[in-house]
Short mmCIF file of C-alpha atoms in Angstrom, two decimals:
data_model
loop_
_atom_site.label_atom_id
_atom_site.label_comp_id
_atom_site.label_asym_id
_atom_site.label_seq_id
_atom_site.Cartn_x
_atom_site.Cartn_y
_atom_site.Cartn_z
CA UNK A 875 -39.39 18.37 -34.94
CA UNK A 876 -39.29 21.33 -32.35
CA UNK A 877 -40.42 18.86 -29.61
CA UNK A 878 -37.23 16.78 -30.54
CA UNK A 879 -35.21 19.71 -29.60
CA UNK A 880 -37.24 21.27 -26.80
CA UNK A 881 -34.59 20.10 -24.24
CA UNK A 882 -31.77 21.95 -26.18
CA UNK A 883 -34.00 24.92 -26.58
CA UNK A 884 -35.02 25.23 -23.00
CA UNK A 885 -31.31 24.80 -21.89
CA UNK A 886 -30.49 27.82 -19.70
CA UNK A 887 -27.25 29.21 -17.92
CA UNK A 888 -28.98 27.95 -14.73
CA UNK A 889 -29.09 24.52 -16.15
CA UNK A 890 -25.40 24.62 -17.02
CA UNK A 891 -24.27 25.77 -13.54
CA UNK A 892 -26.36 22.91 -11.95
CA UNK A 893 -24.84 20.28 -14.18
CA UNK A 894 -21.44 21.74 -13.09
CA UNK A 895 -22.22 21.55 -9.41
CA UNK A 896 -23.56 18.00 -9.96
CA UNK A 897 -20.13 17.17 -11.80
CA UNK A 898 -18.14 18.93 -9.02
CA UNK A 899 -20.11 16.81 -6.28
CA UNK A 900 -19.28 13.55 -8.31
CA UNK A 901 -15.67 14.69 -8.60
CA UNK A 902 -15.35 15.35 -5.01
CA UNK A 903 -16.82 12.00 -4.34
CA UNK A 904 -14.70 9.94 -6.53
CA UNK A 905 -11.50 12.01 -6.64
CA UNK A 906 -11.29 13.23 -3.23
CA UNK A 907 -13.24 10.51 -1.29
CA UNK A 908 -15.49 13.11 0.27
CA UNK A 909 -18.53 10.92 1.60
CA UNK A 910 -18.84 9.28 -1.94
CA UNK A 911 -21.93 7.27 -0.75
CA UNK A 912 -23.89 10.39 -0.44
CA UNK A 913 -22.12 13.02 -2.63
CA UNK A 914 -22.08 10.71 -5.76
CA UNK A 915 -25.94 9.98 -5.80
CA UNK A 916 -26.64 13.73 -4.69
CA UNK A 917 -24.47 14.91 -7.57
CA UNK A 918 -26.13 12.50 -10.23
CA UNK A 919 -29.64 13.31 -8.75
CA UNK A 920 -28.88 17.13 -9.39
CA UNK A 921 -27.69 16.10 -13.18
CA UNK A 922 -30.86 14.35 -13.66
CA UNK A 923 -33.01 17.06 -12.20
CA UNK A 924 -31.32 19.80 -14.23
CA UNK A 925 -31.67 18.43 -17.87
CA UNK A 926 -34.39 20.67 -19.26
CA UNK A 927 -37.98 18.93 -19.17
CA UNK A 928 -36.38 16.10 -17.26
CA UNK A 929 -38.75 13.05 -17.04
CA UNK A 930 -37.19 11.96 -13.73
CA UNK A 931 -38.80 14.83 -11.88
CA UNK A 932 -42.35 16.43 -12.20
CA UNK A 933 -45.64 14.94 -11.18
CA UNK A 934 -44.83 11.51 -12.46
CA UNK A 935 -41.26 11.53 -12.47
CA UNK A 936 -39.59 8.59 -10.54
CA UNK A 937 -37.28 11.04 -8.40
CA UNK A 938 -40.46 13.03 -7.25
CA UNK A 939 -42.21 9.63 -6.50
CA UNK A 940 -39.34 8.83 -4.39
CA UNK A 941 -39.03 12.43 -2.62
CA UNK A 942 -42.86 12.04 -1.97
CA UNK A 943 -42.69 8.50 -0.64
CA UNK A 944 -39.13 8.80 1.30
CA UNK A 945 -38.34 12.37 2.15
CA UNK A 946 -41.85 14.08 2.49
CA UNK A 947 -42.94 11.07 4.84
CA UNK A 948 -39.59 11.24 6.63
CA UNK A 949 -39.04 7.55 5.87
CA UNK A 950 -35.78 7.53 4.26
CA UNK A 951 -33.78 9.44 7.10
CA UNK A 952 -35.49 7.29 9.75
CA UNK A 953 -34.48 3.99 7.72
CA UNK A 954 -30.96 5.45 7.85
CA UNK A 955 -31.23 5.75 11.56
CA UNK A 956 -32.10 1.91 11.93
CA UNK A 957 -28.96 1.31 9.91
CA UNK A 958 -26.78 3.72 11.88
CA UNK A 959 -28.12 2.37 15.17
CA UNK A 960 -27.23 -1.15 14.07
CA UNK A 961 -23.82 -0.15 13.19
CA UNK A 962 -22.94 2.11 16.50
CA UNK A 963 -21.18 0.15 19.50
CA UNK A 964 -22.26 2.23 22.54
CA UNK A 965 -19.81 0.12 24.61
CA UNK A 966 -17.06 2.89 24.92
CA UNK A 967 -19.73 5.48 26.15
CA UNK A 968 -21.14 2.92 28.58
CA UNK A 969 -17.66 2.23 30.05
CA UNK A 970 -17.02 6.09 30.28
CA UNK A 971 -20.41 7.54 30.67
CA UNK A 972 -18.81 11.10 31.76
CA UNK A 973 -18.07 11.64 28.29
CA UNK A 974 -21.85 12.25 27.46
CA UNK A 975 -21.15 15.97 28.74
CA UNK A 976 -18.94 16.34 25.75
CA UNK A 977 -21.71 14.97 23.50
CA UNK A 978 -23.82 17.94 24.81
CA UNK A 979 -21.12 20.57 24.81
CA UNK A 980 -20.25 20.10 21.10
CA UNK A 981 -23.88 20.98 20.09
CA UNK A 982 -23.13 24.46 20.90
CA UNK A 983 -22.57 25.13 17.04
CA UNK A 984 -26.10 24.15 16.42
CA UNK A 985 -27.63 27.09 18.61
CA UNK A 986 -24.72 29.60 17.73
CA UNK A 987 -25.27 29.25 14.21
CA UNK A 988 -29.05 29.43 14.48
CA UNK A 989 -28.59 32.76 15.99
CA UNK A 990 -26.11 33.80 13.21
CA UNK A 991 -28.57 32.90 10.59
CA UNK A 992 -31.45 34.91 12.26
CA UNK A 993 -29.04 37.84 12.35
CA UNK A 994 -28.45 37.34 8.76
CA UNK A 995 -32.42 37.61 8.13
CA UNK A 996 -33.58 34.06 7.78
CA UNK A 997 -36.65 33.18 9.91
CA UNK A 998 -36.56 30.97 12.74
CA UNK A 999 -37.53 27.71 11.19
CA UNK A 1000 -35.14 28.06 8.24
CA UNK A 1001 -32.40 29.19 10.72
CA UNK A 1002 -32.97 26.26 13.06
CA UNK A 1003 -32.63 24.04 10.03
CA UNK A 1004 -29.52 25.84 9.03
CA UNK A 1005 -28.12 25.43 12.70
CA UNK A 1006 -28.64 21.67 12.58
CA UNK A 1007 -26.04 21.37 10.11
CA UNK A 1008 -23.89 21.63 13.24
CA UNK A 1009 -25.46 18.30 14.46
CA UNK A 1010 -22.88 16.78 11.96
CA UNK A 1011 -25.27 14.05 11.33
CA UNK A 1012 -26.88 13.75 7.80
CA UNK A 1013 -30.18 12.30 8.51
CA UNK A 1014 -30.90 14.46 11.46
CA UNK A 1015 -30.00 17.62 9.17
CA UNK A 1016 -32.69 16.09 6.50
CA UNK A 1017 -35.18 15.12 9.10
CA UNK A 1018 -35.37 18.82 10.46
CA UNK A 1019 -34.96 20.58 7.08
CA UNK A 1020 -37.69 18.69 5.79
CA UNK A 1021 -39.95 19.77 8.68
CA UNK A 1022 -38.82 23.38 8.64
CA UNK A 1023 -37.18 24.41 5.62
CA UNK A 1024 -38.11 22.16 2.60
CA UNK A 1025 -36.95 24.61 -0.03
CA UNK A 1026 -33.35 24.35 1.41
CA UNK A 1027 -33.23 20.77 1.88
CA UNK A 1028 -30.57 20.44 -0.95
CA UNK A 1029 -28.13 22.93 0.22
CA UNK A 1030 -28.43 21.78 4.03
CA UNK A 1031 -27.89 18.08 3.15
CA UNK A 1032 -24.95 18.90 0.84
CA UNK A 1033 -23.41 21.21 3.54
CA UNK A 1034 -23.96 18.59 6.28
CA UNK A 1035 -22.30 15.76 4.35
CA UNK A 1036 -19.56 17.83 2.81
CA UNK A 1037 -18.46 19.09 6.10
CA UNK A 1038 -18.53 15.84 7.86
CA UNK A 1039 -16.05 14.74 5.31
CA UNK A 1040 -13.98 17.79 5.82
CA UNK A 1041 -13.64 17.45 9.69
CA UNK A 1042 -10.00 16.52 9.33
CA UNK A 1043 -9.50 19.83 7.81
CA UNK A 1044 -11.92 21.95 9.87
CA UNK A 1045 -11.14 20.83 13.21
CA UNK A 1046 -7.43 20.85 13.84
CA UNK A 1047 -6.90 24.68 13.10
CA UNK A 1048 -9.80 25.52 15.54
CA UNK A 1049 -8.46 23.04 18.36
CA UNK A 1050 -4.88 24.49 17.82
CA UNK A 1051 -6.24 28.22 18.09
CA UNK A 1052 -7.95 27.38 21.33
CA UNK A 1053 -5.46 25.20 23.34
CA UNK A 1054 -1.75 25.56 24.12
CA UNK A 1055 0.89 22.90 23.48
CA UNK A 1056 0.90 22.17 27.17
CA UNK A 1057 -2.84 21.37 27.09
CA UNK A 1058 -2.68 19.23 23.98
CA UNK A 1059 0.16 17.16 25.79
CA UNK A 1060 -2.20 16.37 28.62
CA UNK A 1061 -2.17 12.60 29.20
CA UNK A 1062 -5.48 10.91 30.38
CA UNK A 1063 -5.33 7.85 32.36
CA UNK A 1064 -6.70 4.99 30.27
CA UNK A 1065 -9.61 3.31 32.10
CA UNK A 1066 -9.61 -0.39 32.68
CA UNK A 1067 -11.27 -2.29 29.68
CA UNK A 1068 -14.35 -3.44 31.66
CA UNK A 1069 -16.91 -5.40 29.87
CA UNK A 1070 -20.29 -3.57 29.85
CA UNK A 1071 -22.80 -6.17 31.25
CA UNK A 1072 -25.22 -7.34 28.23
CA UNK A 1073 -28.09 -6.46 30.10
CA UNK A 1074 -26.92 -2.83 30.27
CA UNK A 1075 -26.31 -2.88 26.71
CA UNK A 1076 -29.67 -4.14 25.86
CA UNK A 1077 -31.43 -1.67 28.32
CA UNK A 1078 -29.63 1.58 26.96
CA UNK A 1079 -31.57 1.77 23.69
CA UNK A 1080 -34.84 1.16 25.44
CA UNK A 1081 -34.34 3.52 28.29
CA UNK A 1082 -32.93 6.28 26.37
CA UNK A 1083 -35.79 6.20 23.93
CA UNK A 1084 -38.49 6.26 26.60
CA UNK A 1085 -36.66 9.12 28.46
CA UNK A 1086 -35.98 11.41 25.51
CA UNK A 1087 -39.55 10.66 24.24
CA UNK A 1088 -41.16 11.75 27.55
CA UNK A 1089 -39.15 14.96 27.39
CA UNK A 1090 -39.58 15.81 23.65
CA UNK A 1091 -42.28 13.82 21.99
CA UNK A 1092 -40.87 15.12 18.75
CA UNK A 1093 -37.82 13.10 19.26
CA UNK A 1094 -39.66 9.70 19.53
CA UNK A 1095 -39.15 8.66 15.66
CA UNK A 1096 -35.73 10.22 15.42
CA UNK A 1097 -34.33 8.58 18.81
CA UNK A 1098 -36.52 5.60 18.46
CA UNK A 1099 -35.51 4.44 15.07
CA UNK A 1100 -31.66 4.85 15.97
CA UNK A 1101 -32.20 2.99 19.18
CA UNK A 1102 -34.32 0.11 17.50
CA UNK A 1103 -31.27 -0.36 15.26
CA UNK A 1104 -29.20 -0.70 18.19
CA UNK A 1105 -31.37 -2.76 20.09
CA UNK A 1106 -31.41 -5.29 17.07
CA UNK A 1107 -27.51 -5.25 17.22
CA UNK A 1108 -27.22 -5.68 21.00
CA UNK A 1109 -30.00 -8.32 21.75
CA UNK A 1110 -27.83 -11.03 20.38
CA UNK A 1111 -30.50 -13.09 19.07
CA UNK A 1112 -31.19 -10.98 15.67
CA UNK A 1113 -27.75 -11.44 13.98
CA UNK A 1114 -29.40 -11.48 10.60
CA UNK A 1115 -31.38 -8.66 10.96
CA UNK A 1116 -28.46 -6.70 12.50
CA UNK A 1117 -26.34 -7.56 9.53
CA UNK A 1118 -29.09 -6.79 7.18
CA UNK A 1119 -29.66 -3.34 8.83
CA UNK A 1120 -25.96 -2.56 8.66
CA UNK A 1121 -25.52 -3.61 5.10
CA UNK A 1122 -28.50 -4.06 2.72
CA UNK A 1123 -30.81 -1.37 4.38
CA UNK A 1124 -27.95 1.07 4.86
CA UNK A 1125 -26.75 0.81 1.31
CA UNK A 1126 -30.29 0.76 -0.51
CA UNK A 1127 -31.61 3.55 1.64
CA UNK A 1128 -28.49 5.63 1.22
CA UNK A 1129 -28.44 5.12 -2.47
CA UNK A 1130 -32.12 6.28 -2.83
CA UNK A 1131 -31.58 8.99 -0.29
CA UNK A 1132 -28.70 10.58 -2.03
CA UNK A 1133 -30.33 10.67 -5.51
CA UNK A 1134 -33.69 11.86 -4.21
CA UNK A 1135 -32.05 14.85 -2.53
CA UNK A 1136 -30.15 15.49 -5.43
CA UNK A 1137 -33.29 15.93 -7.42
CA UNK A 1138 -34.39 18.74 -5.20
CA UNK A 1139 -31.24 20.65 -6.39
CA UNK A 1140 -33.24 22.46 -9.21
CA UNK A 1141 -31.46 25.58 -10.66
CA UNK A 1142 -34.19 28.10 -9.56
CA UNK A 1143 -34.12 27.01 -6.08
CA UNK A 1144 -30.64 26.09 -5.69
CA UNK A 1145 -28.74 29.04 -7.48
CA UNK A 1146 -29.61 31.67 -4.90
CA UNK A 1147 -27.32 33.78 -2.39
CA UNK A 1148 -29.12 31.81 0.38
CA UNK A 1149 -27.37 28.54 -0.86
CA UNK A 1150 -24.06 30.14 -0.57
CA UNK A 1151 -24.98 31.63 3.05
CA UNK A 1152 -26.02 28.16 4.12
CA UNK A 1153 -22.80 26.69 2.88
CA UNK A 1154 -20.74 29.31 4.72
CA UNK A 1155 -22.89 28.98 8.11
CA UNK A 1156 -22.64 25.16 7.93
CA UNK A 1157 -18.83 25.64 8.12
CA UNK A 1158 -19.31 27.90 11.00
CA UNK A 1159 -21.51 25.47 12.65
CA UNK A 1160 -18.80 22.90 12.80
CA UNK A 1161 -16.30 25.53 13.82
CA UNK A 1162 -18.50 26.37 16.78
CA UNK A 1163 -19.33 22.90 17.67
CA UNK A 1164 -15.54 22.25 17.88
CA UNK A 1165 -14.79 25.27 19.88
CA UNK A 1166 -17.86 24.34 22.20
CA UNK A 1167 -16.41 21.15 23.00
CA UNK A 1168 -12.81 22.20 23.56
CA UNK A 1169 -13.87 25.30 25.71
CA UNK A 1170 -16.31 22.96 27.75
CA UNK A 1171 -13.14 20.72 28.68
CA UNK A 1172 -11.12 23.66 29.58
CA UNK A 1173 -13.83 24.83 31.92
CA UNK A 1174 -13.89 21.44 33.44
CA UNK A 1175 -10.14 21.51 33.96
CA UNK A 1176 -10.51 24.61 36.27
CA UNK A 1177 -12.17 22.20 38.79
CA UNK A 1178 -10.79 18.77 37.94
CA UNK A 1179 -7.83 17.33 39.75
CA UNK A 1180 -7.11 15.04 36.95
CA UNK A 1181 -7.00 17.18 33.97
CA UNK A 1182 -8.77 16.30 30.75
CA UNK A 1183 -7.08 16.72 27.56
CA UNK A 1184 -9.27 19.52 25.91
CA UNK A 1185 -8.80 18.22 22.35
CA UNK A 1186 -11.12 15.29 23.48
CA UNK A 1187 -13.96 17.87 23.93
CA UNK A 1188 -13.78 18.36 20.17
CA UNK A 1189 -14.75 14.62 19.66
CA UNK A 1190 -18.08 15.48 20.93
CA UNK A 1191 -19.54 16.12 17.50
CA UNK A 1192 -21.45 13.35 15.82
CA UNK A 1193 -18.98 12.74 12.91
CA UNK A 1194 -17.99 9.29 13.78
CA UNK A 1195 -15.26 7.69 13.97
CA UNK A 1196 -13.49 10.79 11.99
CA UNK A 1197 -13.34 13.18 14.68
CA UNK A 1198 -12.07 10.62 17.32
CA UNK A 1199 -9.26 9.50 14.81
CA UNK A 1200 -8.44 13.37 14.35
CA UNK A 1201 -8.08 14.04 17.80
CA UNK A 1202 -5.80 10.91 18.29
CA UNK A 1203 -3.86 11.90 15.34
CA UNK A 1204 -3.30 15.54 16.84
CA UNK A 1205 -2.31 14.18 20.25
CA UNK A 1206 0.13 11.88 18.68
CA UNK A 1207 1.46 14.63 16.57
CA UNK A 1208 2.38 16.42 19.99
CA UNK A 1209 3.57 13.26 21.88
CA UNK A 1210 3.89 9.86 19.85
CA UNK A 1211 3.36 8.22 23.19
CA UNK A 1212 0.05 9.89 24.19
CA UNK A 1213 -3.02 7.80 23.51
CA UNK A 1214 -6.36 9.55 23.91
CA UNK A 1215 -8.35 7.28 21.23
CA UNK A 1216 -10.66 5.53 23.78
CA UNK A 1217 -11.72 8.95 25.50
CA UNK A 1218 -12.21 10.51 21.94
CA UNK A 1219 -14.24 7.60 20.81
CA UNK A 1220 -16.46 7.57 23.89
CA UNK A 1221 -17.07 11.26 23.29
CA UNK A 1222 -17.75 10.80 19.61
CA UNK A 1223 -20.29 8.28 20.48
CA UNK A 1224 -21.83 10.76 22.96
CA UNK A 1225 -21.94 13.23 20.12
CA UNK A 1226 -24.22 10.92 18.20
CA UNK A 1227 -26.49 10.57 20.93
CA UNK A 1228 -26.27 14.42 21.74
CA UNK A 1229 -27.02 15.29 18.06
CA UNK A 1230 -30.26 13.47 17.86
CA UNK A 1231 -31.38 14.88 21.18
CA UNK A 1232 -30.59 18.42 19.92
CA UNK A 1233 -32.64 17.65 16.82
CA UNK A 1234 -35.71 16.41 19.03
CA UNK A 1235 -35.42 19.31 20.98
CA UNK A 1236 -35.19 21.89 17.99
CA UNK A 1237 -38.18 19.99 16.53
CA UNK A 1238 -40.04 20.68 19.88
CA UNK A 1239 -38.88 24.12 20.80
CA UNK A 1240 -39.17 26.26 17.43
CA UNK A 1241 -42.94 25.67 17.22
CA UNK A 1242 -43.51 26.35 20.78
CA UNK A 1243 -41.46 29.55 20.37
CA UNK A 1244 -43.38 30.68 17.37
CA UNK A 1245 -46.89 29.83 19.09
CA UNK B 473 -33.92 43.98 18.17
CA UNK B 474 -36.74 42.19 16.20
CA UNK B 475 -38.98 39.43 17.68
CA UNK B 476 -37.30 36.54 15.73
CA UNK B 477 -34.07 37.33 17.68
CA UNK B 478 -35.77 36.85 20.99
CA UNK B 479 -37.60 33.70 19.82
CA UNK B 480 -34.19 32.50 18.51
CA UNK B 481 -32.70 32.97 22.10
CA UNK B 482 -35.45 31.33 23.65
CA UNK B 483 -34.81 28.38 21.51
CA UNK B 484 -31.08 28.36 21.91
CA UNK B 485 -30.80 28.68 25.51
CA UNK B 486 -33.61 26.10 26.06
CA UNK B 487 -32.06 23.94 23.61
CA UNK B 488 -28.61 24.00 25.11
CA UNK B 489 -29.90 23.51 28.52
CA UNK B 490 -32.13 20.72 27.37
CA UNK B 491 -29.36 18.90 25.58
CA UNK B 492 -27.08 19.02 28.78
CA UNK B 493 -30.35 18.16 30.90
CA UNK B 494 -31.18 14.92 28.79
CA UNK B 495 -27.50 13.77 28.73
CA UNK B 496 -26.94 14.32 32.52
CA UNK B 497 -30.13 12.21 33.09
CA UNK B 498 -28.77 9.48 30.68
CA UNK B 499 -25.51 9.58 32.75
CA UNK B 500 -27.38 9.02 36.12
CA UNK B 501 -29.30 6.22 34.21
CA UNK B 502 -26.23 4.44 32.89
CA UNK B 503 -24.45 4.71 36.16
CA UNK B 504 -27.57 3.35 37.98
CA UNK B 505 -27.75 0.47 35.32
CA UNK B 506 -24.12 -0.38 35.70
CA UNK B 507 -24.36 -0.28 39.42
CA UNK B 508 -27.60 -2.54 39.44
CA UNK B 509 -26.00 -4.91 37.09
CA UNK B 510 -22.32 -4.90 37.95
CA UNK B 511 -22.03 -8.60 38.90
CA UNK B 512 -23.75 -9.83 35.66
CA UNK B 513 -21.30 -11.25 32.97
CA UNK B 514 -21.45 -10.12 29.56
#
């Protein structure tokens, strides 16, 4: 009889807190539409993992099996990259490659937050994993956290996806604080919409993979899977595979990834001061990213005759296409006839390239520094 | 300052310079590809 009530007898405050956190994530996903595809499965995964004596986790638990098969092997984030690669149109970036520099500048938040985490007492590996929240790229955050800070993979993932969905709230005040109205009114000459030759679209993912791999071998899987997905999209002869990657693969892996990450959020690991610190630093990472992009654009404007609207720099983060939309909305709020969407989209796509390169470099540099 | 701070600074500056270097390289490569294939139709 006691066995029948073992779950109730084993119920502790920590379990209750985690069930509530799972519930909040589900609420945010449904009611607020915050990254519902990820936050809902994560929230439900957290509930499954925090019912006392849950059969979903443990040596034979289905979620543990999924974790070992998909997260421990790094397979799920990499498969997500194939799907994301198939969804990305690098055309705007290829038309306007100078925007790549904003994709680099907006990675500033990763490194600034990493230093902040070190000052708060985290070791280098954990600090780097916290900093990578600033990549504004969920799969990269999961990939790096799994390598360097497996115990914190839950909070890091939740922070990464939550703040990605909060970009329209986080970025505008930072941009307004760093720019004058005059700067926000800067008009950028639209480039003529030239078609990018098909051969360039096909060569781009191949060349990027080889070059990135030669510089940081740790980035081969990260960059390679993303670019493989993009090659499927651009080659023009694999429409079925491209569609499958964009739809079936993306949906299936997202579903499994979310619920599996949720299962790592067990009370004794999640309910720690470190979790709150990670959530706080994740927010800081997005603020630093935005500031890095804006300040870099302002720096370039010192030398440029044809000025750049510094808000475009903030679109250099990986949260696509939300960040580009936020910048366009802000530009039109200042002047309804000002269109910076094309430039913002280019910077936003550059941010996607920049974030995986930054992830690859972190994977390469941290072990070297510790050596 | 403890050793982790120096290790962090080492990763941070190399990382930031690294990201810029790689993306500058991509910029050059894209420009080269666009130049080489400018007459090819989509």
